[in-house]
Coordinates of C-alpha atoms in Angstrom, one line a residue:
X13 CA 2.5 -4.7 -44.0
X14 CA 2.8 -7.2 -41.1
X15 CA 4.2 -10.6 -42.1
X16 CA 4.2 -12.1 -38.6
X17 CA 3.1 -11.0 -35.1
X18 CA 3.7 -12.5 -31.7
X19 CA 1.3 -11.5 -28.9
X20 CA 2.2 -12.2 -25.2
X21 CA 4.4 -15.2 -26.1
X22 CA 6.2 -17.0 -23.2
X23 CA 8.8 -19.8 -23.3
X24 CA 10.5 -21.2 -20.2
X25 CA 13.0 -24.1 -19.7
X26 CA 12.7 -25.2 -16.1
X27 CA 12.8 -22.2 -13.9
X28 CA 14.5 -20.0 -16.6
X29 CA 12.1 -17.7 -18.3
X30 CA 13.6 -17.0 -21.7
X31 CA 10.6 -15.2 -23.2
X32 CA 8.2 -13.5 -20.8
X33 CA 5.0 -12.4 -22.5
X34 CA 6.8 -10.7 -25.4
X35 CA 5.2 -8.8 -28.3
X36 CA 6.9 -8.6 -31.7
X37 CA 6.0 -7.7 -35.2
X38 CA 8.0 -8.0 -38.5
X39 CA 6.9 -6.0 -41.5
X40 CA 7.7 -6.4 -45.1
X41 CA 10.9 -4.6 -46.0
X42 CA 12.2 -4.5 -42.4
X43 CA 15.7 -5.9 -41.5
X44 CA 15.6 -6.3 -37.7
X45 CA 18.7 -7.1 -35.7
X46 CA 18.1 -9.2 -32.6
X47 CA 20.7 -8.6 -29.9
X48 CA 21.2 -9.8 -26.4
X49 CA 23.7 -11.7 -24.1
X50 CA 24.6 -15.3 -24.8
X51 CA 21.9 -17.5 -23.3
X52 CA 19.2 -14.7 -23.4
X53 CA 17.0 -16.7 -25.7
X54 CA 17.7 -15.2 -29.1
X55 CA 17.9 -18.5 -31.0
X56 CA 14.8 -19.7 -29.1
X57 CA 12.9 -16.7 -30.4
X58 CA 13.9 -17.6 -34.0
X59 CA 12.8 -21.2 -33.4
X60 CA 9.4 -19.9 -32.1
X61 CA 8.9 -17.9 -35.3
X62 CA 9.9 -20.8 -37.5
X63 CA 7.5 -23.0 -35.5
X64 CA 10.2 -25.4 -34.3
X65 CA 9.7 -24.4 -30.6
X66 CA 6.4 -24.8 -28.8
X67 CA 5.3 -21.8 -26.7
X68 CA 4.0 -22.0 -23.1
X69 CA 1.4 -19.2 -23.8
X70 CA 0.6 -16.5 -26.2
X71 CA -0.5 -16.3 -29.9
X72 CA 1.4 -16.2 -33.2
X73 CA -0.2 -14.7 -36.2
X74 CA 1.3 -15.2 -39.7
X75 CA 0.1 -13.7 -43.0
X76 CA -1.6 -16.6 -44.8
X77 CA 0.7 -16.6 -47.8
X78 CA 3.9 -15.7 -46.0
X79 CA 6.7 -18.3 -46.3
X80 CA 9.6 -18.6 -43.8
X81 CA 13.1 -19.7 -44.6
X82 CA 16.1 -20.1 -42.3
X83 CA 19.9 -19.8 -42.5
X84 CA 21.0 -21.7 -39.5
X85 CA 24.2 -21.1 -37.5
X86 CA 25.6 -24.6 -38.2
X87 CA 27.3 -25.0 -41.6
X88 CA 26.0 -27.7 -44.0
X89 CA 28.1 -30.9 -43.8
X90 CA 31.1 -31.2 -46.1
X91 CA 29.8 -34.4 -47.6
X92 CA 29.4 -36.0 -51.0
X93 CA 26.1 -34.2 -51.9
X94 CA 26.1 -32.0 -55.0
X95 CA 25.6 -28.3 -54.4
X96 CA 22.5 -28.5 -56.6
X97 CA 21.0 -31.0 -54.3
X98 CA 21.7 -29.0 -51.2
X99 CA 20.0 -25.9 -52.8
X100 CA 17.1 -28.1 -53.9
X101 CA 16.7 -29.4 -50.3
X102 CA 15.1 -26.0 -49.4
X103 CA 12.1 -27.2 -51.4
X104 CA 12.2 -30.8 -50.1
X105 CA 8.4 -31.1 -50.1
X106 CA 8.1 -30.0 -53.7
X107 CA 10.9 -32.4 -54.7
X108 CA 9.1 -35.2 -53.0
X109 CA 5.9 -34.4 -54.8
X110 CA 7.6 -34.3 -58.2
X111 CA 9.4 -37.6 -57.5
X112 CA 6.1 -39.2 -56.5
X113 CA 4.3 -37.8 -59.5
X114 CA 7.0 -39.2 -61.9
X115 CA 6.7 -42.6 -60.2
X116 CA 2.9 -42.7 -60.6
X117 CA 3.0 -41.4 -64.1
X118 CA 5.1 -44.4 -65.3
X119 CA 3.1 -47.0 -63.4
X120 CA 0.0 -46.5 -65.6
X121 CA -2.1 -48.0 -62.8
X122 CA -5.8 -46.9 -63.0
X123 CA -6.0 -46.7 -59.2
X124 CA -3.3 -44.2 -59.1
X125 CA -4.9 -41.7 -61.5
X126 CA -6.9 -39.9 -58.7
X127 CA -3.7 -39.4 -56.6
X128 CA -1.9 -38.3 -59.8
X129 CA -4.5 -35.6 -60.4
X130 CA -4.3 -34.4 -56.8
X131 CA -0.5 -34.2 -57.0
X132 CA -0.7 -32.3 -60.2
X133 CA -2.9 -29.6 -58.6
X134 CA -0.6 -29.3 -55.6
X135 CA 2.5 -29.0 -57.8
X136 CA 0.8 -26.3 -59.8
X137 CA -0.2 -24.4 -56.6
X138 CA 3.5 -24.1 -55.6
X139 CA 4.8 -23.5 -59.1
X140 CA 6.7 -26.8 -58.8
X141 CA 7.0 -27.5 -62.5
X142 CA 9.5 -24.7 -62.7
X143 CA 11.6 -25.9 -59.7
X144 CA 14.7 -26.7 -61.7
X145 CA 14.7 -23.3 -63.4
X146 CA 14.4 -21.6 -59.9
X147 CA 17.3 -23.8 -58.6
X148 CA 19.5 -22.8 -61.5
X149 CA 18.6 -19.1 -61.1
X150 CA 19.6 -19.2 -57.4
X151 CA 22.9 -21.0 -58.4
X152 CA 23.7 -18.4 -60.9
X153 CA 22.8 -15.5 -58.5
X154 CA 25.1 -16.9 -55.8
X155 CA 27.8 -17.9 -58.3
X156 CA 27.6 -21.5 -57.2
X157 CA 28.6 -24.5 -59.3
X158 CA 25.7 -27.0 -58.9
X159 CA 27.8 -30.0 -60.0
X160 CA 30.5 -29.5 -57.3
X161 CA 30.5 -31.7 -54.2
X162 CA 30.1 -30.1 -50.8
X163 CA 33.3 -31.8 -49.6
X164 CA 35.2 -29.6 -52.1
X165 CA 34.0 -26.3 -50.7
X166 CA 35.3 -24.0 -48.0
X167 CA 33.1 -23.0 -45.1
X168 CA 32.2 -19.7 -46.9
X169 CA 31.0 -21.5 -50.0
X170 CA 29.0 -24.1 -48.0
X171 CA 27.4 -21.0 -46.3
X172 CA 26.4 -19.8 -49.8
X173 CA 24.8 -23.2 -50.6
X174 CA 22.8 -23.0 -47.3
X175 CA 21.7 -19.5 -48.3
X176 CA 20.7 -20.9 -51.7
X177 CA 18.5 -23.5 -50.0
X178 CA 16.7 -20.7 -48.2
X179 CA 16.3 -18.4 -51.2
X180 CA 15.1 -21.0 -53.5
X181 CA 11.9 -21.2 -51.4
X182 CA 11.2 -17.6 -52.4
X183 CA 10.4 -16.7 -48.8
X184 CA 8.7 -13.7 -47.4
X185 CA 10.5 -14.0 -44.0
X186 CA 14.2 -14.7 -43.8
X187 CA 15.7 -15.8 -40.4
X188 CA 19.5 -15.6 -40.1
X189 CA 21.3 -17.0 -37.0
X190 CA 24.9 -15.7 -36.8
X191 CA 25.3 -15.8 -40.6
X192 CA 28.9 -14.4 -40.6
X193 CA 30.5 -17.1 -38.5
X194 CA 33.4 -18.8 -40.4
X195 CA 33.1 -16.3 -43.3
X196 CA 35.9 -14.2 -44.6
X197 CA 35.5 -10.4 -45.0
X198 CA 34.9 -10.6 -48.8
X199 CA 32.1 -13.2 -48.3
X200 CA 30.6 -11.2 -45.5
X201 CA 30.4 -8.1 -47.7
X202 CA 28.8 -10.3 -50.4
X203 CA 26.2 -11.6 -47.9
X204 CA 25.4 -8.0 -46.9
X205 CA 24.5 -7.2 -50.5
X206 CA 22.3 -10.3 -50.8
X207 CA 20.4 -9.4 -47.7
X208 CA 20.1 -5.7 -48.8
X209 CA 18.5 -6.9 -52.0
X210 CA 16.0 -9.2 -50.3
X211 CA 12.5 -7.6 -50.5
X212 CA 10.8 -9.5 -47.7
X213 CA 11.3 -9.2 -43.9
X214 CA 14.6 -10.2 -42.3
X215 CA 15.2 -11.0 -38.6
X216 CA 18.9 -11.7 -37.9
X217 CA 21.2 -12.5 -35.0
X218 CA 24.8 -11.3 -35.3
X219 CA 27.7 -10.2 -33.2
X220 CA 29.2 -8.4 -36.2
X221 CA 28.7 -4.8 -35.4
X222 CA 29.6 -3.6 -38.9
X223 CA 27.0 -5.9 -40.4
X224 CA 24.4 -4.7 -37.8
X225 CA 25.2 -1.1 -38.5
X226 CA 24.9 -1.6 -42.3
X227 CA 21.8 -3.8 -42.5
X228 CA 19.5 -3.1 -39.5
X229 CA 16.5 -0.8 -40.0
X230 CA 15.8 -1.3 -36.3
X231 CA 17.2 -3.2 -33.4
X232 CA 15.3 -5.3 -30.8
X233 CA 17.0 -6.4 -27.6
X234 CA 16.1 -9.5 -25.7
X235 CA 17.0 -8.8 -22.0
X236 CA 15.8 -10.8 -19.0
X237 CA 12.9 -12.3 -21.0
X238 CA 11.6 -9.0 -22.3
X239 CA 11.9 -7.6 -25.9
X240 CA 12.6 -3.8 -26.4
X241 CA 12.6 -2.2 -29.8
X242 CA 15.1 0.6 -30.7
X243 CA 14.5 2.4 -33.9
X244 CA 17.6 3.5 -35.9
X245 CA 21.1 2.0 -36.3
X246 CA 23.5 0.4 -33.8
X247 CA 25.0 3.7 -32.7
X248 CA 21.5 5.0 -31.9
X249 CA 20.7 1.8 -30.0
X250 CA 23.8 2.2 -27.8
X251 CA 22.8 5.7 -26.9
X252 CA 19.2 4.8 -26.1
X253 CA 20.2 1.7 -24.2
X254 CA 22.6 3.6 -21.9
X255 CA 19.8 6.1 -21.1
X256 CA 17.4 3.3 -20.4
X257 CA 19.8 1.5 -18.0
X258 CA 20.4 4.8 -16.2
X259 CA 16.7 5.2 -15.7
X260 CA 16.3 1.6 -14.6
X261 CA 19.1 2.0 -12.0
X262 CA 17.5 5.3 -10.7
X263 CA 14.0 3.6 -10.5
X264 CA 15.4 0.6 -8.7
X265 CA 17.3 2.8 -6.2
X266 CA 14.1 4.7 -5.3
X267 CA 12.2 1.4 -5.1
X268 CA 14.8 -0.2 -2.8
X269 CA 14.8 3.0 -0.6
X270 CA 11.1 2.9 -0.2
X271 CA 11.1 -0.8 0.6
X272 CA 13.7 -0.3 3.2
X273 CA 11.7 2.4 4.9
X274 CA 8.6 0.2 4.9
X275 CA 10.6 -2.7 6.4
X276 CA 11.9 -0.4 9.2
X277 CA 8.3 0.7 9.9
X278 CA 6.9 -2.8 10.2
X279 CA 9.6 -3.7 12.7
X280 CA 9.0 -0.7 15.1
X281 CA 7.6 -2.8 17.9
X282 CA 4.3 -3.5 19.8
X283 CA 3.1 0.1 19.8
X284 CA 3.5 0.5 16.0
X285 CA 1.9 -2.9 15.3
X286 CA -1.2 -1.9 17.4
X287 CA -1.7 1.3 15.4
X288 CA -0.4 0.2 12.0
X289 CA -2.4 0.7 8.9
X290 CA -3.5 -2.7 7.5
X291 CA -3.5 -1.2 4.0
X292 CA 0.1 -0.2 4.4
X293 CA 0.9 -3.7 5.5
X294 CA -0.7 -5.1 2.4
X295 CA 1.3 -2.5 0.3
X296 CA 4.5 -3.7 1.9
X297 CA 3.7 -7.3 1.0
X298 CA 3.1 -6.2 -2.6
X299 CA 6.5 -4.4 -2.6
X300 CA 8.2 -7.6 -1.4
X301 CA 6.6 -9.6 -4.1
X302 CA 7.6 -7.0 -6.8
X303 CA 11.2 -7.0 -5.5
X304 CA 11.3 -10.8 -5.6
X305 CA 10.1 -10.8 -9.2
X306 CA 12.5 -8.2 -10.3
X307 CA 14.9 -9.8 -12.8
X308 CA 18.3 -8.3 -12.3
X309 CA 20.4 -7.5 -15.4
X310 CA 22.9 -10.2 -16.0
X311 CA 26.4 -9.1 -15.0
X312 CA 29.1 -8.4 -17.6
X313 CA 32.1 -10.5 -17.9
X314 CA 35.1 -8.9 -16.2
X315 CA 38.1 -11.0 -17.0
X316 CA 41.7 -9.9 -17.1
X317 CA 44.9 -11.4 -18.3
X318 CA 47.7 -12.9 -16.2
X319 CA 50.7 -10.8 -17.0
X320 CA 54.0 -12.4 -18.0
X321 CA 57.5 -10.9 -17.8
X322 CA 58.3 -8.5 -20.7
X323 CA 59.7 -10.1 -23.8
X324 CA 62.7 -8.6 -25.6
X325 CA 62.2 -5.6 -27.8
X326 CA 62.3 -7.7 -30.9
X327 CA 59.6 -10.4 -30.9
X328 CA 59.7 -11.9 -34.4
X329 CA 61.9 -11.0 -37.4
X330 CA 61.1 -12.7 -40.7
X331 CA 63.3 -12.1 -43.8
X332 CA 62.4 -13.0 -47.4
X333 CA 59.9 -15.7 -46.4
X334 CA 58.6 -17.9 -49.2
X335 CA 56.3 -20.9 -48.8
X336 CA 54.0 -23.0 -51.1
X337 CA 51.2 -25.5 -50.3
X338 CA 50.1 -28.2 -52.7
X339 CA 52.0 -26.4 -55.4
X340 CA 50.3 -23.1 -54.8
X341 CA 52.5 -20.1 -53.7
X342 CA 50.9 -18.7 -50.5
X343 CA 53.8 -16.5 -49.2
X344 CA 56.2 -14.7 -51.5
X345 CA 59.3 -12.8 -50.3
X346 CA 57.7 -11.5 -47.0
X347 CA 59.9 -9.5 -44.7
X348 CA 58.4 -8.2 -41.5
X349 CA 59.7 -7.1 -38.1
X350 CA 57.4 -7.4 -35.1
X351 CA 58.3 -5.4 -32.1
X352 CA 57.1 -5.7 -28.5
X353 CA 53.7 -4.1 -28.1
X354 CA 52.7 -4.4 -31.7
X355 CA 49.1 -5.5 -32.4
X356 CA 48.9 -7.0 -35.9
X357 CA 45.8 -8.2 -37.7
X358 CA 45.9 -10.7 -40.5
X359 CA 43.4 -10.1 -43.3
X360 CA 42.6 -12.4 -46.2
X361 CA 40.1 -14.9 -47.6
X362 CA 39.6 -18.3 -46.0
X363 CA 42.2 -20.8 -47.2
X364 CA 44.6 -18.2 -48.3
X365 CA 47.3 -19.2 -45.8
X366 CA 46.8 -17.1 -42.6
X367 CA 47.2 -20.0 -40.2
X368 CA 50.3 -21.2 -42.2
X369 CA 51.9 -17.8 -41.8
X370 CA 51.2 -17.9 -38.0
X371 CA 52.9 -21.3 -37.7
X372 CA 55.9 -20.0 -39.6
X373 CA 56.1 -16.8 -37.5
X374 CA 55.9 -18.8 -34.3
X375 CA 58.6 -21.2 -35.4
X376 CA 56.2 -24.2 -35.6
X377 CA 56.7 -24.6 -39.4
X378 CA 60.0 -24.1 -41.3
X379 CA 59.5 -22.0 -44.4
X380 CA 60.7 -23.3 -47.8
X381 CA 62.6 -20.0 -48.2
X382 CA 63.9 -17.3 -45.9
X383 CA 64.6 -17.1 -42.2
X384 CA 62.6 -16.5 -39.0
X385 CA 64.2 -15.2 -35.8
X386 CA 62.3 -15.3 -32.5
X387 CA 63.0 -12.8 -29.8
X388 CA 63.9 -13.6 -26.2
X389 CA 61.8 -14.4 -23.1
X390 CA 58.7 -15.2 -25.2
X391 CA 55.6 -16.7 -23.4
X392 CA 53.1 -17.6 -26.1
X393 CA 49.3 -18.1 -25.6
X394 CA 47.5 -19.4 -28.7
X395 CA 43.7 -19.2 -28.8
X396 CA 43.3 -21.7 -31.6
X397 CA 45.2 -24.4 -29.9
X398 CA 42.9 -24.3 -26.9
X399 CA 39.9 -25.3 -29.0
X400 CA 41.3 -28.8 -29.3
X401 CA 42.3 -28.9 -25.7
X402 CA 38.8 -28.5 -24.3
X403 CA 37.6 -31.9 -23.1
X404 CA 33.9 -32.2 -23.8
X405 CA 33.1 -34.8 -21.2
X406 CA 34.7 -32.9 -18.4
X407 CA 33.2 -29.9 -16.5
X408 CA 34.2 -26.3 -17.0
X409 CA 36.0 -26.4 -13.7
X410 CA 38.0 -29.5 -14.6
X411 CA 39.0 -28.0 -18.0
X412 CA 40.3 -24.8 -16.4
X413 CA 41.7 -25.9 -13.0
X414 CA 43.4 -29.1 -14.1
X415 CA 43.0 -30.5 -10.6
X416 CA 43.7 -27.2 -8.7
X417 CA 41.2 -25.6 -6.3
X418 CA 42.6 -22.1 -6.9
X419 CA 44.3 -20.3 -9.7
X420 CA 46.9 -17.5 -9.6
X421 CA 46.3 -14.3 -11.6
X422 CA 48.8 -11.5 -11.5
X423 CA 50.2 -12.9 -8.2
X424 CA 46.9 -13.2 -6.5
X425 CA 45.3 -16.5 -5.7
X426 CA 41.7 -16.9 -6.8
X427 CA 39.3 -19.8 -6.1
X428 CA 38.4 -21.4 -9.4
X429 CA 34.7 -20.8 -8.8
X430 CA 35.4 -17.1 -8.2
X431 CA 37.6 -16.9 -11.3
X432 CA 34.9 -18.5 -13.5
X433 CA 32.4 -16.0 -12.1
X434 CA 34.3 -13.3 -14.0
X435 CA 33.3 -15.1 -17.2
X436 CA 29.6 -15.2 -16.2
X437 CA 29.6 -18.9 -15.0
X438 CA 27.5 -19.5 -11.9
X439 CA 28.8 -22.2 -9.5
X440 CA 26.1 -24.6 -10.8
X441 CA 27.0 -23.8 -14.5
X442 CA 30.7 -24.2 -13.8
X443 CA 30.0 -27.8 -12.9
X444 CA 28.4 -28.5 -16.3
X445 CA 30.2 -30.7 -18.9
X446 CA 31.6 -28.7 -21.8
X447 CA 29.6 -30.7 -24.3
X448 CA 26.3 -29.2 -22.9
X449 CA 27.4 -25.6 -23.5
X450 CA 26.4 -23.2 -26.2
X451 CA 28.9 -21.9 -28.7
X452 CA 29.3 -18.6 -26.9
X453 CA 29.8 -20.3 -23.6
X454 CA 32.5 -22.6 -25.1
X455 CA 34.3 -19.5 -26.3
X456 CA 34.2 -18.0 -22.8
X457 CA 35.6 -21.2 -21.4
X458 CA 38.5 -21.0 -23.9
X459 CA 39.1 -17.3 -23.0
X460 CA 39.1 -18.3 -19.3
X461 CA 41.7 -21.0 -20.1
X462 CA 43.7 -18.6 -22.3
X463 CA 43.8 -15.7 -19.8
X464 CA 44.9 -18.0 -16.9
X465 CA 48.2 -18.4 -18.6
X466 CA 50.9 -15.7 -18.3
X467 CA 51.7 -14.6 -21.9
X468 CA 53.6 -11.7 -23.5
X469 CA 52.8 -12.9 -27.1
X470 CA 49.1 -13.5 -27.6
X471 CA 47.9 -15.2 -30.8
X472 CA 44.1 -15.1 -31.4
X473 CA 42.6 -17.0 -34.3
X474 CA 38.9 -15.9 -34.8
X475 CA 38.2 -15.3 -31.1
X476 CA 34.9 -13.4 -31.7
X477 CA 32.8 -16.3 -33.1
X478 CA 29.7 -16.8 -31.0
X479 CA 30.5 -14.1 -28.5
X480 CA 27.7 -11.6 -27.6
X481 CA 28.5 -8.0 -28.4
X482 CA 29.0 -6.9 -24.8
X483 CA 31.6 -9.7 -24.1
X484 CA 33.2 -8.9 -27.4
X485 CA 33.6 -5.2 -26.5
X486 CA 35.0 -6.1 -23.1
X487 CA 37.6 -8.4 -24.9
X488 CA 38.5 -5.3 -27.0
X489 CA 39.1 -3.3 -23.8
X490 CA 41.3 -6.0 -22.3
X491 CA 43.4 -6.3 -25.5
X492 CA 43.8 -2.5 -25.7
X493 CA 45.2 -2.6 -22.1
X494 CA 47.4 -5.6 -22.9
X495 CA 51.1 -4.6 -22.7
X496 CA 52.4 -7.6 -24.7
X497 CA 52.4 -8.4 -28.4
X498 CA 49.2 -9.5 -30.3
X499 CA 48.7 -11.4 -33.5
X500 CA 45.1 -11.5 -34.5
X501 CA 43.2 -13.4 -37.3
X502 CA 39.6 -12.0 -37.5
X503 CA 37.0 -11.3 -40.1
X504 CA 35.2 -8.9 -37.7
X505 CA 35.9 -5.5 -39.3
X506 CA 34.9 -3.4 -36.3
X507 CA 37.1 -5.6 -34.0
X508 CA 40.1 -5.1 -36.3
X509 CA 39.5 -1.4 -36.4
X510 CA 39.3 -1.1 -32.6
X511 CA 42.2 -3.4 -31.6
X512 CA 45.1 -3.6 -34.1
X513 CA 47.8 -1.0 -34.9
X514 CA 48.7 -2.5 -38.3
X515 CA 47.6 -5.3 -40.7
X516 CA 49.2 -7.9 -42.9
X517 CA 47.0 -8.3 -45.9
X518 CA 47.0 -11.3 -48.3
X519 CA 46.7 -9.6 -51.7
X520 CA 46.9 -12.6 -54.0
X521 CA 49.7 -14.6 -55.7
X522 CA 51.6 -14.9 -52.4
X523 CA 52.0 -11.2 -51.9
X524 CA 51.5 -10.0 -48.3
X525 CA 51.6 -6.3 -47.7
X526 CA 51.7 -4.5 -44.3
X527 CA 49.5 -1.4 -43.7
X528 CA 49.3 1.0 -40.7
X529 CA 46.0 0.9 -38.8
X530 CA 43.0 -1.4 -39.0
X531 CA 40.6 -2.6 -41.7
X532 CA 39.2 0.7 -42.8
X533 CA 42.7 2.2 -42.8
X534 CA 43.7 -0.6 -45.2
X535 CA 40.8 0.2 -47.5
X536 CA 42.0 3.8 -47.7
X537 CA 45.6 2.9 -48.2
X538 CA 45.4 -0.1 -50.6
X539 CA 46.7 0.4 -54.1
X540 CA 44.8 -0.2 -57.4
X541 CA 44.5 -4.0 -56.8
X542 CA 42.5 -5.9 -54.2
X543 CA 41.5 -9.4 -53.3
X544 CA 38.7 -10.9 -55.4
X545 CA 36.3 -13.4 -53.9
X546 CA 37.3 -17.0 -54.7
X547 CA 35.2 -18.5 -57.4
X548 CA 33.6 -21.8 -56.6
X549 CA 35.2 -23.4 -59.7
X550 CA 38.7 -22.1 -59.7
X551 CA 39.4 -21.5 -56.0
X552 CA 42.1 -19.0 -57.0
X553 CA 42.6 -15.6 -55.3
X554 CA 43.1 -13.2 -58.2
X555 CA 43.7 -9.4 -58.1
X556 CA 41.0 -7.2 -59.5
X557 CA 41.0 -3.5 -60.2
X558 CA 39.3 -1.3 -57.7
X559 CA 38.4 2.3 -57.6
X560 CA 41.4 4.7 -57.8
X561 CA 42.2 6.4 -54.6
X562 CA 41.2 10.1 -54.4
X563 CA 44.1 12.4 -54.8
X564 CA 45.9 13.1 -51.6
X565 CA 45.8 16.6 -50.3
X566 CA 49.0 18.6 -50.6
X567 CA 51.1 18.4 -47.5
X568 CA 51.2 21.4 -45.3
X569 CA 54.6 23.0 -44.6
X570 CA 55.6 23.0 -40.9
X571 CA 57.1 26.1 -39.3
X572 CA 60.9 26.2 -39.0
X573 CA 60.6 25.4 -35.3
X574 CA 58.3 22.4 -35.7
X575 CA 60.3 21.1 -38.7
X576 CA 63.5 21.3 -36.6
X577 CA 61.8 19.4 -33.7
X578 CA 60.6 16.7 -36.2
X579 CA 64.1 16.4 -37.6
X580 CA 65.6 15.8 -34.2
X581 CA 63.0 13.3 -33.0
X582 CA 64.4 10.2 -34.7
X583 CA 67.8 10.6 -33.0
X584 CA 66.2 11.3 -29.6
X585 CA 64.0 8.3 -30.0
X586 CA 66.9 6.1 -31.0
X587 CA 68.9 7.2 -28.0
X588 CA 65.9 6.7 -25.6
X589 CA 65.2 3.3 -27.0
X590 CA 68.8 2.2 -26.7
X591 CA 68.7 3.3 -23.0
X592 CA 65.5 1.5 -22.5
X593 CA 66.9 -1.7 -24.0
X594 CA 70.0 -1.5 -21.8
X595 CA 67.8 -1.0 -18.6
X596 CA 65.5 -3.8 -19.7
X597 CA 68.5 -6.2 -20.0
X598 CA 69.8 -5.1 -16.6
X599 CA 66.5 -5.5 -14.7
X600 CA 65.8 -8.8 -16.5
X601 CA 69.1 -10.4 -15.4
X602 CA 68.7 -13.5 -13.1
X603 CA 70.7 -11.9 -10.2
X604 CA 69.2 -8.4 -10.5
X605 CA 67.0 -8.6 -7.4
X606 CA 69.9 -10.0 -5.3
X607 CA 71.6 -6.6 -5.5
X608 CA 71.4 -3.7 -3.0
X609 CA 67.7 -2.7 -2.4
X610 CA 68.4 1.0 -3.1
X611 CA 70.1 0.2 -6.4
X612 CA 67.2 -2.1 -7.5
X613 CA 64.7 0.7 -6.7
X614 CA 66.8 3.3 -8.6
X615 CA 67.1 1.1 -11.7
X616 CA 63.3 0.3 -11.7
X617 CA 62.5 3.9 -11.4
X618 CA 64.8 4.8 -14.2
X619 CA 63.2 2.0 -16.4
X620 CA 59.7 3.4 -15.8
X621 CA 60.9 7.0 -16.5
X622 CA 62.6 6.0 -19.8
X623 CA 59.5 4.0 -20.9
X624 CA 57.4 7.1 -20.4
X625 CA 59.9 9.2 -22.3
X626 CA 59.8 6.8 -25.3
X627 CA 56.0 7.0 -25.3
X628 CA 56.0 10.8 -25.2
X629 CA 58.6 11.1 -28.0
X630 CA 56.7 8.6 -30.2
X631 CA 53.4 10.4 -29.6
X632 CA 55.0 13.7 -30.5
X633 CA 56.6 12.2 -33.7
X634 CA 53.2 10.8 -34.8
X635 CA 51.6 14.2 -34.1
X636 CA 54.1 16.2 -36.1
X637 CA 54.0 13.7 -39.0
X638 CA 50.3 14.1 -39.2
X639 CA 50.6 17.9 -39.4
X640 CA 52.6 17.7 -42.6

């Protein structure tokens, strides 16, 4: 059953056509994911459906009894309001009618009796007499304490309160704009369950591919003003989208070839013009108009990092670290060694101490117990620090260039306009003040600033918020090619799976455990306790029992030859790594390049060869270990 339908709806801002005669229908029981590049108009479409945005043309039909509720991208303020009042704000009109009714009822004025009767009927129509029971039911369902103040809640719990304000309306249509921003993984999984249990129609925008994969019954893409529907999950969408782009490229190539042929014909000279077919001339003019109106696909970001000199083999070594905050133990007896090239993800609920651990590992905060040793030749780039360094009143250019007209990336000078073009900023947009940018554009500015710095230790604290999926996937590719060391805080499960080689997981009561692989690897490896969602009242992270792991299959026995090879590999690796470390020190010496040219070339070639040998040995060791 259709809940809402858009027919030939258009919206433009200036000369930018965001919605170009689009058709869309949302049925009861559907969960539709809306995808598209930043700035494509996704939030505008949600505003059109919620009737916040006036359309230029087209019609909107809505089922007469269908109610719409929104969960907006911006978190509710951490103010002195009670959680109960925030949830009740979802039915503000009903609350206002009840307050007016109570005021009239105590006045006993005869003139007010007619209005009192009208209010009574209106309240009965919306079942307003049971509003407090509905509010309490939503509070119980979302595990919210209605008597708490918003200022006492984390971002995740304020998001729950906002969802409560939407659900208390008992809507038929639920609009969600980037609902997972600022949420930890446990809360994201809780949100998934709430949306799965919702019986109306859902239209949501999210860059969280795991969320899209799990929730979406179909995907619609907003691209160059047009809306295309793709049945199935996210993986099916990617396959269909690739085929569609290939077909579009083929069609455009044929069209351009035909246009070029017609342009050559029209310019053949006097003889051709005397005998030319006027119908063909008119057809050429039509081709020119069609080519002019063709909306080219927006380019993809194509940034790369400025490479720094290699750090030492040991990047960070922490031994028996212990630290408490406000009397609560957040790190207990942590020992970890981070080597060059490691890509480590930090997993845990909001407020558990991930940022504190980063500060300790980077030497910015002294732990109450234990020691931290930093490696040599470290150049650190910290994504979270850049958020505060962006100056809202200044343009994108001024924020990145800091007075320079060009910027040097990997030894090559680039004009600042050209460099920003890699991050999808046109010359006009690059001159825009940062305060006028969207959330996704601000993140791209921060990435542009980050990647303009040479770094061999990269620290990223929630880099994926507000990024569109294509830019996020490109960031993944860049990080996978990055030769330095990475520390990553993220609640994006797919991003963790695709980028990190190991995880540090906060398991409660200060315990931090290291696991090989990404998020799903941790789920498979974790023992019989896990992290429980923080309750609104206690705010304590407590372990809870989880399903026992399935019994591991019995190990296969290697052949004598393969077992002998595996036994010898650790010694071979140790020898190769020692040689690699020695060559690294030699080539990193200040006077190395003043030596004889032939010797320098020989040492550099030897360094490259031993690096390859270490990689081959390590790959073979992993392969043989997996065969057991």
